[in-house]
XYZ file of C-alpha atoms in Angstrom:
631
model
C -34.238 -58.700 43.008
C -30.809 -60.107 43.461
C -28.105 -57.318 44.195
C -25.507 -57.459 42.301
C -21.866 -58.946 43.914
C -18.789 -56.970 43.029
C -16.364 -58.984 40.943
C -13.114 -58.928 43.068
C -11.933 -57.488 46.316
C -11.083 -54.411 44.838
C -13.980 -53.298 43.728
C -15.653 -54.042 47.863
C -12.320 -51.526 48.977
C -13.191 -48.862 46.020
C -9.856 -49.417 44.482
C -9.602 -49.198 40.589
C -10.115 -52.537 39.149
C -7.560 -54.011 37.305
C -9.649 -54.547 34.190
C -10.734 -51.099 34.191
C -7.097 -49.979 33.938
C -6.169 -52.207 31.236
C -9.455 -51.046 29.056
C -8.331 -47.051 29.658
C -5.055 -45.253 29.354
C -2.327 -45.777 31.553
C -2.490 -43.360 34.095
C 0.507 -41.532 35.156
C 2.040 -39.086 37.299
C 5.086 -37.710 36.242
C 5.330 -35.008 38.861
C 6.352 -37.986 41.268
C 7.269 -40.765 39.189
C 4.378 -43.000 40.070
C 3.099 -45.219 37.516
C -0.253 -47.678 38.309
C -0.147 -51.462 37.527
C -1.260 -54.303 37.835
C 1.059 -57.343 39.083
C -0.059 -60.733 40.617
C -3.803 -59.061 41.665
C -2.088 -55.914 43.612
C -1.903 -52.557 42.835
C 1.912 -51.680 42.859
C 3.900 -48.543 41.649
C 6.326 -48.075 38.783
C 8.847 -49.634 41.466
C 7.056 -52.723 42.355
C 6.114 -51.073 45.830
C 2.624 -52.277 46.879
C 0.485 -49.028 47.504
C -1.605 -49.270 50.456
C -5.479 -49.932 49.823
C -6.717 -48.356 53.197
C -5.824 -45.123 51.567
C -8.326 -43.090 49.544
C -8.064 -43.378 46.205
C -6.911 -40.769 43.738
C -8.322 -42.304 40.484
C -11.673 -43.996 40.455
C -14.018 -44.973 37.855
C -16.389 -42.820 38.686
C -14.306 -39.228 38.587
C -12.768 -39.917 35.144
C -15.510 -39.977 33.422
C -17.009 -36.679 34.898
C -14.297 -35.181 33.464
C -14.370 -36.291 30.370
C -17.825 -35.090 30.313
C -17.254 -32.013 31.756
C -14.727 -31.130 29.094
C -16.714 -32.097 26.543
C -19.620 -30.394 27.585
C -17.096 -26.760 27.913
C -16.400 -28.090 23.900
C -19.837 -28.428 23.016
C -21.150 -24.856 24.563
C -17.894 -22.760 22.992
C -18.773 -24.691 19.731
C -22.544 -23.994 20.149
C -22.083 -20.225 21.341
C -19.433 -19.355 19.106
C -20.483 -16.289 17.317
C -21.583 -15.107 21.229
C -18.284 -15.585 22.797
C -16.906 -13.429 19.430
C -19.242 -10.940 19.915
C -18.901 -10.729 23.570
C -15.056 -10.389 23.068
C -15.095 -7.428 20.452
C -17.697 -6.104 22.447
C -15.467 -5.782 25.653
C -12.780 -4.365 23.320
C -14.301 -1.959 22.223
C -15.670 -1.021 25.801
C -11.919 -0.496 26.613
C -11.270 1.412 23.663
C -13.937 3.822 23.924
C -13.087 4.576 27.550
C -9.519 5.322 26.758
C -10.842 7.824 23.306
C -13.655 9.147 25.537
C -10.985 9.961 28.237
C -8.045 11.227 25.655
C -10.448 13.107 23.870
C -11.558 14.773 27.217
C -7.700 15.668 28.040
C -7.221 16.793 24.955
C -9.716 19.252 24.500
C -9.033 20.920 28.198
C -5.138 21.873 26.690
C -5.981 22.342 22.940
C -8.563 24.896 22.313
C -8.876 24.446 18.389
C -9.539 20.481 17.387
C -6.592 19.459 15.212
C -8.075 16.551 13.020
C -4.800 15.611 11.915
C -2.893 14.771 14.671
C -4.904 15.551 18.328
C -8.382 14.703 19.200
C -9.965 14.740 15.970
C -7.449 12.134 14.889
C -8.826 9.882 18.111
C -12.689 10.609 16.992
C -12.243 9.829 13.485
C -10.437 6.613 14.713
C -13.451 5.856 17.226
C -15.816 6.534 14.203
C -14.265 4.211 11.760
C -13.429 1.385 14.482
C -17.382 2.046 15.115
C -18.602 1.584 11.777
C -16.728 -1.292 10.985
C -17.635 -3.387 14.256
C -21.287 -2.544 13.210
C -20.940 -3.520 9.540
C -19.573 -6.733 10.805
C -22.199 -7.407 12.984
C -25.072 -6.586 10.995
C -23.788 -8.472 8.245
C -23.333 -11.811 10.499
C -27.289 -10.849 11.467
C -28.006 -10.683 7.919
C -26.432 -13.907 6.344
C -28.244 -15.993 8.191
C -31.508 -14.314 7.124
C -32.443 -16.110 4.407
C -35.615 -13.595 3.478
C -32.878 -10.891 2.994
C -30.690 -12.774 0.983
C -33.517 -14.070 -1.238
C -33.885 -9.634 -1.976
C -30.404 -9.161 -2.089
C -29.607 -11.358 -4.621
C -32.890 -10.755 -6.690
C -31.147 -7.012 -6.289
C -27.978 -7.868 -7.598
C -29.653 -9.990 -10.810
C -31.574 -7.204 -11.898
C -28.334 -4.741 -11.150
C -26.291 -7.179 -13.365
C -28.758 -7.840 -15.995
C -29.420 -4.291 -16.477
C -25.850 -3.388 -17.195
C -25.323 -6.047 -19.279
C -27.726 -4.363 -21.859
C -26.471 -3.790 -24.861
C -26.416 0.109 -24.906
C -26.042 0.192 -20.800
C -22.169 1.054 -20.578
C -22.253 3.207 -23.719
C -25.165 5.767 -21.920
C -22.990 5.599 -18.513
C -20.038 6.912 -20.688
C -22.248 9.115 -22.472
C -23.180 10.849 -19.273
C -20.132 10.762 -17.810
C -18.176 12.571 -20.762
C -20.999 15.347 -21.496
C -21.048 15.896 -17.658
C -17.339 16.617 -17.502
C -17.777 18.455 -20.805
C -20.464 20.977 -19.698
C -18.267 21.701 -16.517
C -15.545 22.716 -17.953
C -17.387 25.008 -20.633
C -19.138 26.875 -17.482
C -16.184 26.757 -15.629
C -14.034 28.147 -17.765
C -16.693 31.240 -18.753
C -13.905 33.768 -17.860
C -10.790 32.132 -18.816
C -11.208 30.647 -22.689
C -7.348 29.875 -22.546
C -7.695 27.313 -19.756
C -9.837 24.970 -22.740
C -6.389 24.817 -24.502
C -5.658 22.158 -21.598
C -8.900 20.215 -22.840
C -7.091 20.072 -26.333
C -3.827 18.550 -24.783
C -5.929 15.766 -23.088
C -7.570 14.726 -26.431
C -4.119 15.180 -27.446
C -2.695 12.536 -25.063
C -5.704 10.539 -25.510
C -5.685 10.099 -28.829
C -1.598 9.504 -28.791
C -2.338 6.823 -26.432
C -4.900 5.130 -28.559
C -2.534 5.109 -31.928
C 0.412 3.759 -30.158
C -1.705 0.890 -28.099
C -0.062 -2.438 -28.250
C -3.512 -3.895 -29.086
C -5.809 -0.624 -30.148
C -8.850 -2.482 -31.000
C -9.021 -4.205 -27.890
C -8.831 -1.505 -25.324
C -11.226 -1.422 -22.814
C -12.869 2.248 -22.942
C -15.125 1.631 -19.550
C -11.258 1.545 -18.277
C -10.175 4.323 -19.776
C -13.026 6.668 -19.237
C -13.204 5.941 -15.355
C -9.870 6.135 -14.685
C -9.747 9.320 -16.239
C -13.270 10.199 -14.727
C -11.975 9.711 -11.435
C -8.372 11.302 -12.340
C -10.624 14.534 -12.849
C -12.523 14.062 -9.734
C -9.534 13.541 -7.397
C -7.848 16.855 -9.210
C -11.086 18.595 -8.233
C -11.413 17.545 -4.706
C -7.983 18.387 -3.709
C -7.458 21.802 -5.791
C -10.625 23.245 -5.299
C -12.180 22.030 -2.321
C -10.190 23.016 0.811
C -11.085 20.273 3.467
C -9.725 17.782 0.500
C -6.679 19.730 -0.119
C -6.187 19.471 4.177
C -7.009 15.542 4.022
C -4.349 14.795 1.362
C -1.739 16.589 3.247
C -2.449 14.749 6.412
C -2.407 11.473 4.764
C 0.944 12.692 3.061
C 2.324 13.600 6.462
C 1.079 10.626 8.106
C 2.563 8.339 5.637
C 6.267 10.224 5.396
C 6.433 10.277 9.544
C 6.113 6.370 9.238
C 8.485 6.447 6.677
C 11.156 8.300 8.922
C 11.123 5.950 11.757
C 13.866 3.826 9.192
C 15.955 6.852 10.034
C 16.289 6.091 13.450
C 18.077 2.138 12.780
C 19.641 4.046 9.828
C 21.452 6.559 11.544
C 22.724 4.184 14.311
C 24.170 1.633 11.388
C 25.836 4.495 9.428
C 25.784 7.376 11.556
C 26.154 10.905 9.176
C 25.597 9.879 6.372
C 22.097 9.498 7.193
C 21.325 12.647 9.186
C 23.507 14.749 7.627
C 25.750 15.705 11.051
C 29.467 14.941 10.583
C 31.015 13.951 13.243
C 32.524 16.815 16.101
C 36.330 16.418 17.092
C 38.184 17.632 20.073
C 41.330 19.124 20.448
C 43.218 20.353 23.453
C 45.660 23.431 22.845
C 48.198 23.187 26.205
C 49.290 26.708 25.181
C 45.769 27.855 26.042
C 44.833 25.249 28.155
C 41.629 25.038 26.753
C 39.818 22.429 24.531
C 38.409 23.394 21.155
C 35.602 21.218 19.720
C 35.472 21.322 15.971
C 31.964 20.838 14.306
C 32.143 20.659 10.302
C 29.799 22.193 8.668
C 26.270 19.733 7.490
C 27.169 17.294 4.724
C 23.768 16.479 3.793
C 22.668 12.598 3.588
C 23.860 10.114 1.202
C 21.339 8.504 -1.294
C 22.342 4.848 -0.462
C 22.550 4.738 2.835
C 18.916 7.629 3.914
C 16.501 6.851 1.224
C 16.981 2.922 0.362
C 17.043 2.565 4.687
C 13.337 3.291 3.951
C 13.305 -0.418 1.715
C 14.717 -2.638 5.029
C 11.881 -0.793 6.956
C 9.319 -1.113 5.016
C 9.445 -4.650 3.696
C 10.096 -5.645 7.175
C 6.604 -4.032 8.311
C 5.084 -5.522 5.003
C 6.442 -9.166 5.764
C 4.347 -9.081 9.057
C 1.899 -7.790 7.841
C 1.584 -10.730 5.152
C 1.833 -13.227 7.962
C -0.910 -12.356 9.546
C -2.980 -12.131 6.623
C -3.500 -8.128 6.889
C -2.405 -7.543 2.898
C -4.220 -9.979 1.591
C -7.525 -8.407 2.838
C -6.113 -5.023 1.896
C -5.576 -6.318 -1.680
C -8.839 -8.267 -2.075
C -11.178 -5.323 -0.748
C -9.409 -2.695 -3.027
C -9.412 -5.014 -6.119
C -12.977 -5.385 -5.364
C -13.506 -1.495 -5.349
C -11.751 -0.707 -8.265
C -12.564 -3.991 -10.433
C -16.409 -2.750 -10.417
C -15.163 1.052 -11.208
C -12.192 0.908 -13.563
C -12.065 -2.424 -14.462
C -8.721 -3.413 -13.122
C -7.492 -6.439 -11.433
C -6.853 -6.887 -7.584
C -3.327 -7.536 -7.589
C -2.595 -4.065 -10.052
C -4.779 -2.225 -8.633
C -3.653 -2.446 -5.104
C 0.090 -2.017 -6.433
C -1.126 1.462 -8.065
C -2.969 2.372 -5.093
C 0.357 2.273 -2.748
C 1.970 3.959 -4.902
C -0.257 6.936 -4.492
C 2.423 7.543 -1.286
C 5.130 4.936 -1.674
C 8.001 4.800 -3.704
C 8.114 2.283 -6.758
C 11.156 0.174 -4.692
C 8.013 -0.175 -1.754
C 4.483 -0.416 -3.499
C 5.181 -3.574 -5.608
C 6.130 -5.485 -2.288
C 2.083 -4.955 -1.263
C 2.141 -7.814 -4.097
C 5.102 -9.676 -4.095
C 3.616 -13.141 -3.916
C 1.252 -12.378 -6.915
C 4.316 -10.787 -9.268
C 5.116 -14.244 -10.935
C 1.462 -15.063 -11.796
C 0.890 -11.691 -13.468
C 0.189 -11.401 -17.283
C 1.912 -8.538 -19.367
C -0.546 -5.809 -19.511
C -0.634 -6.437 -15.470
C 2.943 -6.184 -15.058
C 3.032 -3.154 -17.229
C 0.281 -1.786 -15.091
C 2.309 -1.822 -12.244
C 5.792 -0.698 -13.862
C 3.458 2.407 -15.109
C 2.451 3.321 -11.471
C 5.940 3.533 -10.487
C 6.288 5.783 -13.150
C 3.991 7.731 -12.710
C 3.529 8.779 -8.944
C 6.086 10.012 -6.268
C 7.039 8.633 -3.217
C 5.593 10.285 0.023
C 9.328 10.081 0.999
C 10.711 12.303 -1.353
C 8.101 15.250 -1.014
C 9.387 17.140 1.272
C 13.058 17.162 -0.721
C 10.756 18.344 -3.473
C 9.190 21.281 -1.309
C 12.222 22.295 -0.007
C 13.472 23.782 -3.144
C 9.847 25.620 -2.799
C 7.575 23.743 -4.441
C 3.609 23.930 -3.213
C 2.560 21.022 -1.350
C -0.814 20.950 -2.367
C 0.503 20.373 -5.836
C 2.431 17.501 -5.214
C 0.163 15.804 -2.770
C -2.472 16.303 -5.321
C -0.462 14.919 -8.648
C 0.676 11.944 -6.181
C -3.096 11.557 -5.851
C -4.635 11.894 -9.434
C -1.986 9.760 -10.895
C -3.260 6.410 -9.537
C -6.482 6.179 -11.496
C -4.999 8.116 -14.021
C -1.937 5.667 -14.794
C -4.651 2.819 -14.216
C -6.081 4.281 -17.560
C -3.081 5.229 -19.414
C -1.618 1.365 -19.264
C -4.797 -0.099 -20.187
C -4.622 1.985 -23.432
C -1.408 1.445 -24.315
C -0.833 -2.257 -23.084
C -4.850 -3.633 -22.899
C -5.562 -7.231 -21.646
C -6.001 -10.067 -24.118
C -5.460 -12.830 -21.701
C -6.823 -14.501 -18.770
C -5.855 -12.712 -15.486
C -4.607 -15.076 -12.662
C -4.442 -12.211 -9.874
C -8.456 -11.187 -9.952
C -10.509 -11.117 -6.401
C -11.294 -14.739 -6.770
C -7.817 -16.350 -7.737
C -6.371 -14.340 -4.683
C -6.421 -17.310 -1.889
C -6.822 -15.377 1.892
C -4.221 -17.346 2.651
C -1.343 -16.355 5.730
C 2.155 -16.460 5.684
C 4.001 -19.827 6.327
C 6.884 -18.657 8.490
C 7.528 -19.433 11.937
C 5.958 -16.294 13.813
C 6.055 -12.828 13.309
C 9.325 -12.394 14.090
C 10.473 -15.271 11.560
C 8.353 -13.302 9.199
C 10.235 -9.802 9.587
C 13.499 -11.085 9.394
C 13.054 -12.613 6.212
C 11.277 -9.448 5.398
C 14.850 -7.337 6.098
C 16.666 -9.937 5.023
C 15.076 -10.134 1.363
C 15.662 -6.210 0.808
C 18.921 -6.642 0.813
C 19.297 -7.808 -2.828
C 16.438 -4.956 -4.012
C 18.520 -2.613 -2.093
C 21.953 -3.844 -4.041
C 19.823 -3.937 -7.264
C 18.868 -0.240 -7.190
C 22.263 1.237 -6.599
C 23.689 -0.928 -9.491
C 21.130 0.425 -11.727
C 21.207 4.159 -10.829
C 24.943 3.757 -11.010
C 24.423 2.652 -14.655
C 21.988 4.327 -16.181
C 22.860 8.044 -14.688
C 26.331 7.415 -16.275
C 24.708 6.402 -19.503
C 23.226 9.501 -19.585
C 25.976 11.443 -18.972
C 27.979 9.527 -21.460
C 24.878 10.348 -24.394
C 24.661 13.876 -23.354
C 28.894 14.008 -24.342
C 28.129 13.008 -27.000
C 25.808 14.820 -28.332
C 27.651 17.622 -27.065
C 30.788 16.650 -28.784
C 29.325 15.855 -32.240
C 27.765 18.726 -32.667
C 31.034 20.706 -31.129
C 32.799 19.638 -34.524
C 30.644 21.442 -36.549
C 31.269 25.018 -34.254
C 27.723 24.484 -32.361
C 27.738 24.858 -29.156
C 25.766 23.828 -26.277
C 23.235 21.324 -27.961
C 23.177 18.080 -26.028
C 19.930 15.521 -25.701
C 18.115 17.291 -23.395
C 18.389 20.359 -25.326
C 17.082 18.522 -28.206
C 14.315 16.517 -26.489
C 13.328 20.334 -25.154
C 12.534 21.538 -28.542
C 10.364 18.692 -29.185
C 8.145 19.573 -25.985
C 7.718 22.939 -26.602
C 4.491 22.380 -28.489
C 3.529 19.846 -25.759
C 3.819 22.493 -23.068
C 1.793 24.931 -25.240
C -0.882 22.202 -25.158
C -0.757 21.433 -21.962
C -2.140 25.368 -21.310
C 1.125 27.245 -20.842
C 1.471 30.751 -21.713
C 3.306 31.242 -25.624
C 6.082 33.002 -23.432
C 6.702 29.854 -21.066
C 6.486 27.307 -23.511
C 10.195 27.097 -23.905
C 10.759 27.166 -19.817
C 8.237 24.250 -19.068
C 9.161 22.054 -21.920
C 13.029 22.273 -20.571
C 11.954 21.320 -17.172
C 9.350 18.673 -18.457
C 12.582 17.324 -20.706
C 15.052 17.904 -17.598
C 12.383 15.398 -15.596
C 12.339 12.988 -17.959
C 15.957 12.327 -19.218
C 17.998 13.044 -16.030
C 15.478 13.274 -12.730
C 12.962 14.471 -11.232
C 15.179 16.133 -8.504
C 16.645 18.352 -11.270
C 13.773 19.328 -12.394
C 12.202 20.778 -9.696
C 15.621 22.159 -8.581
C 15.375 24.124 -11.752
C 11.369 25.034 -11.148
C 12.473 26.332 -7.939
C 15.461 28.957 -9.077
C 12.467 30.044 -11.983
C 9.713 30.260 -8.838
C 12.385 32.110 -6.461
C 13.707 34.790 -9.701
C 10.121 35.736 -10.359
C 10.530 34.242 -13.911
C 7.610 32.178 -14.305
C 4.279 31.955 -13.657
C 1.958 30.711 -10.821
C -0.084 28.766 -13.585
C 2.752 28.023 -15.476
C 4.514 26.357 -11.827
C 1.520 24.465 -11.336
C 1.356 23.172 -14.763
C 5.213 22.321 -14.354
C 4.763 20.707 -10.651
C 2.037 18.435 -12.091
C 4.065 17.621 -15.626
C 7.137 16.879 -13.409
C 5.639 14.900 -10.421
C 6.490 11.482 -11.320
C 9.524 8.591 -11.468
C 9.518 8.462 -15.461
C 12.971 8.656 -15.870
C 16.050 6.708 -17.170
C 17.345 5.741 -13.394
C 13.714 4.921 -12.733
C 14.311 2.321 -15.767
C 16.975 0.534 -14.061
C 15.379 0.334 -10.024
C 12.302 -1.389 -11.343
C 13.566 -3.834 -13.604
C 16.168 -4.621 -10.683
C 13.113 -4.567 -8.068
C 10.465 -6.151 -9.558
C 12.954 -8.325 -11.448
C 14.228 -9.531 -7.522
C 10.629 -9.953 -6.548
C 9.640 -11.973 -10.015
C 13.218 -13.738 -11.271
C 10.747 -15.797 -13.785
C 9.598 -12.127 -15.223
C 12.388 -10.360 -15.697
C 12.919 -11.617 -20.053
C 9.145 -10.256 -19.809
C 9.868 -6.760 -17.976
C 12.677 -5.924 -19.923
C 10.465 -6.284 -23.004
C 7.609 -3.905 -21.425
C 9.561 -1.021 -19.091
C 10.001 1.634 -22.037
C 6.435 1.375 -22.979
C 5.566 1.328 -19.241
C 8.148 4.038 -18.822
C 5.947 6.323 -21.818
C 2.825 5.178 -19.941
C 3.946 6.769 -16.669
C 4.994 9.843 -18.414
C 1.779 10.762 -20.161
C -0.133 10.238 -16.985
C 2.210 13.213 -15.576
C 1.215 14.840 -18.285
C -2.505 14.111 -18.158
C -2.439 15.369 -14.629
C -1.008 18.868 -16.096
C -3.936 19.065 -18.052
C -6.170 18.433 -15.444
C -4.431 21.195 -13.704
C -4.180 23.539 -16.279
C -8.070 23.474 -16.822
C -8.794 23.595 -12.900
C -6.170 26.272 -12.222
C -6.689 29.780 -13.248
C -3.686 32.488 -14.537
C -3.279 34.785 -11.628
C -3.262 32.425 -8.869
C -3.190 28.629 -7.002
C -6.289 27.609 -7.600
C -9.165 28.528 -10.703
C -12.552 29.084 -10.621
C -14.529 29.273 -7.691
C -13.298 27.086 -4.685
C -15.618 24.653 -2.769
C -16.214 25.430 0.935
């Protein structure tokens, strides 16, 4: 056989032929400015300087393409080994992470005697556990989807699940069951104390109010209603009867408000004391006693403005990043999914009501910012009604500084999420299509820059809730004040003396407060602190409660009652922050909010006062907690 000749001279001297380079790329070397080409048959750089072809050559034809294989071979095994590489990533992770809890844990145990779950090495072994179980769920369930026997089972599972509760009478016995269970409870559990059933009467009471003054009474959904209150009840009985739930709720409380008080720490440097409280110290030097004295006022206390609406920069700043990376939006969609196949609700409103359960109503809506605007009414009502009705894990310990029991309000804060869930479906129910369900929420991540991009827009966009609140409280608090003169003075002209509209909406909740379960003799005491709450503040209120609790003048069953009537954000400044909030957040809404807040406002109320009842039947007379407790 003939060999085959090499077409030119540089192919003999292994030089790159000048064909080959005009077929490829160009190939260049910018770290020294060389350039190949081709000129007149010789090989030349990017300065016509002839290059010298005794040399070895950097380029031939035979390394390029090796490495164009050999990349695309590193492609083709990441792309084939995929799940592998992911696996073997997490896995090494977690390797780290349970050598560092395995040797914290180990520390921590030699200097603490006792485990503290809350904040030492049981904190670090819950962590572990959860991390644990979620790394396995996630694995298993990549095992599983490609097993197509097991999804062939599953999904004959789920038709018969489905088909089954799509029988007629289906929902109806679930209810059924439900109701008569909760029924013959509270008969046995109540054997000693017939008085505590009175509470019973004020939830039918509430119930039934709720039902005649529904925007839409024919079309509430009662699978709603009963499982939000279901789960009200079951949440009051976990935390006031059984202890370890009581202890859970208060470390999630605590957990939450430390987070909450890093904002104190930029707050304090921008405006000094008037955060913390500290005025500033002066010094003086007396030359008669050649001495210097250092005067230290006395504490000022913190300023409204400039301590608690800090917490707003903070937290929308944390919540910005979070949205960027996409952290929220699986937050929102696994929560909607929870409570759309309990209560019923939505994704978007649901989530909103379950921050509330420890943030303030200026912080929970922003879990949901980008879904505000797409909202229908009863939605948007369901989240103005969860502002309402919960408290801000913030505020609680102003509120148990004036001696309120903790338990109480972590527990209210608690009970009121499902519970307002069920009180705005009543009174506002759903007759159109919802835009905010599991499957219209897109997974989608922010579109800023980077994370940093992401929190200063974050900051940047509280500025205008921030304005918007004070503007409103300024308002509405003088309204108030300006109605209550009046009253006041109208009724001055006619020689009576001290009536004024809180005084008047008192008398009207006197035989609310007896229904609620409070003793004939206290009636008149809780109804002016329920009426206190809801036309001035809650702050008042449990001011008030807390002079009653600290004089020995009321009741341990009757403060309960009070603390769970009371712990809420129904009131007239309330009224103002979340139409300027979510009326920031939503500019297209805010024709549509303004129609909705007062019967949002009502909504959030009655759930405060369904929680009393719920607390009035669990509690007994003589002391913090009725009927047996659970170990």
């Amino acid at each position: 056989m003939k060999e085959k000749q090499p077409k030119d001279e540089h192919d003999r001297k292994g030089i790159i032929n000048p064909a080959f380079i005009q077929e490829s790329t160009n190939i260049t070397n910018e770290g020294h400015g060389v350039v190949l080409d081709i000129q007149n048959d010789e090989v030349v750089d990017q300065k016509n300087r002839p290059i010298n072809q005794n040399e070895t050559p950097v380029f031939t034809s035979e390394r390029l393409p090796f490495m164009k294989n050999w990349k695309d071979k590193v492609k083709e095994f990441t792309t084939k080994n995929k799940s592998s590489i992911s696996i073997f990533k997490i896995g090494a992770i977690y390797c780290f992470f349970i050598a560092y809890i395995v040797a914290a844990v180990t520390i921590r145990l030699k200097k603490d005697s006792d485990i503290d779950w809350c904040d030492g090495a049981g904190l670090l072994i819950i962590i572990s556990v959860i991390v644990t179980l979620s790394i396995t769920y996630k694995i298993v369930k990549q095992s599983l989807s490609s097993n197509t026997n097991f999804q062939k089972v599953s999904n004959s599972v789920v038709t018969k699940i489905i088909q089954l509760w799509n029988l007629r009478f289906t929902p109806a016995v679930i209810v059924a069951i439900v109701v008569i269970s909760l029924a013959v409870f509270i008969v046995i559990d109540t054997a000693d104390q017939r008085e505590r059933l009175r509470s019973s009467l004020g939830l039918l009471v509430l119930i039934f109010l709720g039902f005649v003054f529904s925007k839409h009474p024919l079309k509430i959904r009662w699978r709603c209603a009963i499982w939000g209150f279901g789960l009200q009840f079951a949440f009051g009985l976990l935390a006031l009867r059984w202890a370890t739930g009581r202890r859970a709720l208060e470390c999630i409380g605590y957990k939450v408000s430390t987070f909450l008080d890093f904002s104190n720490v930029g707050a304090s440097f921008v405006y000094n004391h008037l955060v913390d409280g500290q005025p500033l110290t002066a010094e003086l030097t007396s030359p008669e006693l050649n001495a210097t004295v250092i005067i230290k006022p006395e504490t000022i206390g913190s300023v409204f403005a400039f301590k608690i609406l800090s917490v707003v920069f903070f937290f929308n700043f944390f919540i910005q990043i979070l949205y960027y990376y996409g952290v929220m939006q699986w937050i929102v969609s696994r929560l909607g999914r929870l409570l759309s196949a309990t209560v019923g609700s939505t994704a978007a409103e649901s989530m909103s009501t379950a921050a509330n359960v420890f943030l303030a109503q200026t912080e929970a809506p922003l879990v949901i910012k980008p879904y505000l605007p797409l909202m229908t009414m009863s939605e948007l009502h369901t989240v103005m009604s969860g502002g309402f009705a919960t408290v801000a894990g913030s505020v609680l310990a102003a509120y148990i500084s004036y001696g309120i029991e903790a338990t109480h309000l972590i527990a209210a804060s608690i009970m009121a999420a499902p519970g307002s869930l069920a009180m705005a479906k009543m009174l506002y129910p759903e007759t159109k299509a919802s835009k905010t369900t599991v499957k219209d929420i897109k997974m989608e991540k922010g579109t800023e820059s980077n994370a940093l991009d992401a929190a200063a827009q974050g900051a940047a966009n509280a500025v205008m809730v921030v304005l918007n609140i004070c503007a409103s409280l300024i308002a509405f608090l003088s309204f108030i004040a300006f109605v209550n003169s009046l009253f006041a003075w109208v009724f001055q002209m006619i020689d009576v003396e001290g009536i004024t509209f809180v005084w008047i909406i008192t008398k009207i909740f006197i035989p609310l407060a007896w229904c609620l379960g409070v003793d004939a003799l206290e009636c008149e005491m809780v109804a002016e602190l329920i009426a206190t709450k809801n036309v001035v503040n809650e702050f008042a209120g449990f001011s008030k409660l807390g002079q009653l609790k600290s004089s020995n003048l009321i009741s341990s069953r009757g403060e309960g009652i009070a603390t769970f009537a009371m712990c809420g954000f129904a009131n007239p400044g309330s009224i103002g922050i979340q139409l300027a909030v979510i009326g920031t957040m939503a500019p297209t809404r805010k024709g549509d909010l303004a129609r909705i807040v007062i019967r949002a406002f009502i909504s959030g109320s009655m759930t405060s006062l369904v929680n009393a009842c719920i607390a009035g039947i669990l509690l007994d007379n003589p002391g913090v907690s009725g009927g047996n407790p659970i170990n």
